[in-house]
PDB file of C-alpha atoms in Angstrom:
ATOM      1  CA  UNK A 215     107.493 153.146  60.283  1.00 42.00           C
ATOM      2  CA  UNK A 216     104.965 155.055  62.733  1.00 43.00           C
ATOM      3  CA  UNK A 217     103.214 157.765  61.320  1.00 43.00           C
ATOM      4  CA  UNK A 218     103.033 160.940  63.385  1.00 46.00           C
ATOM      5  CA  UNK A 219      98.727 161.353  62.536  1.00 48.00           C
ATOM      6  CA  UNK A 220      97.524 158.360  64.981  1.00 53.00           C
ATOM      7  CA  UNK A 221      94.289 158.697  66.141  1.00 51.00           C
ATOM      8  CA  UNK A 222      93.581 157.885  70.097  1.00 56.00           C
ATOM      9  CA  UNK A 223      89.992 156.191  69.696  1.00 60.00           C
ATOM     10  CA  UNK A 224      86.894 158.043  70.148  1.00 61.00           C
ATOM     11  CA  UNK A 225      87.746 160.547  72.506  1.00 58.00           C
ATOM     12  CA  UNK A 226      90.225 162.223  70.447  1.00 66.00           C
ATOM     13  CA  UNK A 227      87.617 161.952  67.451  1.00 60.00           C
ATOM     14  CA  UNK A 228      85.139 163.690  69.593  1.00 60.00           C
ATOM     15  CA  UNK A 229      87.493 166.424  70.411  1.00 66.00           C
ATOM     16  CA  UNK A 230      88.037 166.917  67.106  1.00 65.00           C
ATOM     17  CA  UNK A 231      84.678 167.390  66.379  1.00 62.00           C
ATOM     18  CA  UNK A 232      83.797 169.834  69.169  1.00 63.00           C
ATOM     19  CA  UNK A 233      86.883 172.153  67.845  1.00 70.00           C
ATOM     20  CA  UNK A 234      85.650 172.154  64.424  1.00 68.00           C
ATOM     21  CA  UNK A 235      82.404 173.326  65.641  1.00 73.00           C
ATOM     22  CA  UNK A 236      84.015 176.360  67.503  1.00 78.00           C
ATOM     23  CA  UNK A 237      85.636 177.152  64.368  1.00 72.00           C
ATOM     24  CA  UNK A 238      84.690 181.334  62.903  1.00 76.00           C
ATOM     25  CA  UNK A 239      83.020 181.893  59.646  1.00 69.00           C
ATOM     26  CA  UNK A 240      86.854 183.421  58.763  1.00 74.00           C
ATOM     27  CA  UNK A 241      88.595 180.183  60.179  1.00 73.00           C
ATOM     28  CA  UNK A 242      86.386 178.130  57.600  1.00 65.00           C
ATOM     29  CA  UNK A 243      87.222 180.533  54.994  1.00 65.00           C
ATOM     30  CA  UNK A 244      90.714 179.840  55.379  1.00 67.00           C
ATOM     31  CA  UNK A 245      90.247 176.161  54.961  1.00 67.00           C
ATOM     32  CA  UNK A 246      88.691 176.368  51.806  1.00 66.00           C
ATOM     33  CA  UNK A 247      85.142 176.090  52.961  1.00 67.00           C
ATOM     34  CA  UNK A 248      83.911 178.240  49.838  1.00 76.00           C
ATOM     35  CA  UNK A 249      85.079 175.556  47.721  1.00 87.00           C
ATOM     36  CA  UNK A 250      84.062 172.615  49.397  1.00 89.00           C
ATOM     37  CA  UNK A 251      79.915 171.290  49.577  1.00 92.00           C
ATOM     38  CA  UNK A 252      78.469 167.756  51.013  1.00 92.00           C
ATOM     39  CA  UNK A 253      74.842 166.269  50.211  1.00 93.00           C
ATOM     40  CA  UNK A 254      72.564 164.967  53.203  1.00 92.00           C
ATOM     41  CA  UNK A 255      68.940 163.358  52.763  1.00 93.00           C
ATOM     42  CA  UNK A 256      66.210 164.826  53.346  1.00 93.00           C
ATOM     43  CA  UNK A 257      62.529 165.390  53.227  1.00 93.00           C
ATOM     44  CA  UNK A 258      61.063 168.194  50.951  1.00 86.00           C
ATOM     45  CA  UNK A 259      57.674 168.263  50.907  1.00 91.00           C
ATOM     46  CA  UNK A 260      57.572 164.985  52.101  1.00 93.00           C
ATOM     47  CA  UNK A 261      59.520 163.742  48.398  1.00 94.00           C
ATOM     48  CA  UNK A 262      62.958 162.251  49.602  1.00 95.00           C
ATOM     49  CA  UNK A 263      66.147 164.797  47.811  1.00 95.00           C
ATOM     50  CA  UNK A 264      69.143 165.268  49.097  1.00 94.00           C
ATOM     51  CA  UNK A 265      70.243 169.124  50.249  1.00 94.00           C
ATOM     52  CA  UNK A 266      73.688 170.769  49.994  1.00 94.00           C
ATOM     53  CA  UNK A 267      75.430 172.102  52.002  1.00 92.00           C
ATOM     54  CA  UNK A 268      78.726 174.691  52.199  1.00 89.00           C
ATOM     55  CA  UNK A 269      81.319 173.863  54.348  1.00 84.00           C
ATOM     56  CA  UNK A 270      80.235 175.570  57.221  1.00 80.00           C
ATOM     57  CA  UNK A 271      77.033 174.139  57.154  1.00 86.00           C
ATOM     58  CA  UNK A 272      74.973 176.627  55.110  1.00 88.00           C
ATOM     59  CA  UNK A 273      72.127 175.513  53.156  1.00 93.00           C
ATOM     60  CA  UNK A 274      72.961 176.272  49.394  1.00 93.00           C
ATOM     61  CA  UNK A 275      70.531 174.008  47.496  1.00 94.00           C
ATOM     62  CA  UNK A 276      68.787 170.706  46.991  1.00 94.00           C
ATOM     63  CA  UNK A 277      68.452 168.089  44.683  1.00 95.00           C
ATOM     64  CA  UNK A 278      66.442 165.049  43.452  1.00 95.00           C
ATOM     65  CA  UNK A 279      69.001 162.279  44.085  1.00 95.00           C
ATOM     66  CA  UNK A 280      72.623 162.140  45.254  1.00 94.00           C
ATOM     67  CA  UNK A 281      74.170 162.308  41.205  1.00 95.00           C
ATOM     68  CA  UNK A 282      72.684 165.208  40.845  1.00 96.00           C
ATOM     69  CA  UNK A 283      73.805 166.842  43.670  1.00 95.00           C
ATOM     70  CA  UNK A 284      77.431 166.045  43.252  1.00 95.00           C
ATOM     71  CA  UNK A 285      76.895 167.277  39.334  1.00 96.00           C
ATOM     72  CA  UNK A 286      75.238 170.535  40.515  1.00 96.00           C
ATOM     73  CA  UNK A 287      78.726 171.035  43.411  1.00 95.00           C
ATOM     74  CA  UNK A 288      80.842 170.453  40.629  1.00 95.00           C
ATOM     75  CA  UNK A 289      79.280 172.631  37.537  1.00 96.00           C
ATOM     76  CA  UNK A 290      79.744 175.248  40.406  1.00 93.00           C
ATOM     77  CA  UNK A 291      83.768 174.453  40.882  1.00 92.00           C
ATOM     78  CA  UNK A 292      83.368 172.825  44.413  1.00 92.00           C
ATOM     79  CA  UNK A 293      84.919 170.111  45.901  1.00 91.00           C
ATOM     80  CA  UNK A 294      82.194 167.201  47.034  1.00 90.00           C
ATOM     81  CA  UNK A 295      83.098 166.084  50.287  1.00 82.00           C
ATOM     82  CA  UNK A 296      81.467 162.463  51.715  1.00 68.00           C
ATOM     83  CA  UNK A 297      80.076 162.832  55.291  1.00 70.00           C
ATOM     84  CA  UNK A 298      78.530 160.163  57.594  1.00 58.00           C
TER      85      UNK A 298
END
């Protein structure tokens, strides 16, 4: 049986991409993006942590390591969401 979500290779990855970045602060907030954080490493003050970040991209906090940062999303009823 063929499923009706096939993805078309890279192009039609990088499409979807480019539309999620044209998305409105209000389109986000219809998708949930309140309730849904990822982690990224970084540098702060050059000591390796890991930052958080809304949906949407905003900046809400950092942590030590990457345990820690999923504990902190979820003591503050958000979804973690892995991103590459």
């Amino acid at each position: 049986m063929k499923s009706s979500n096939q993805n078309n290779g890279p192009v039609e990855a990088s499409n979807a991409a480019l539309s999620l970045r044209q998305l409105s602060v209000a389109d986000w907030q219809s998708f949930g993006a309140q309730e849904i954080a990822y982690i990224r490493p970084v540098l702060v003050n050059g000591v390796h942590a890991m930052a958080i970040h809304a949906a949407d991209g905003t900046p809400i906090g950092a942590a030590p390591n990457a345990e820690m940062a999923i504990a902190a999303i979820l003591q503050h009823e958000m979804a973690p969401a892995l991103v590459h």
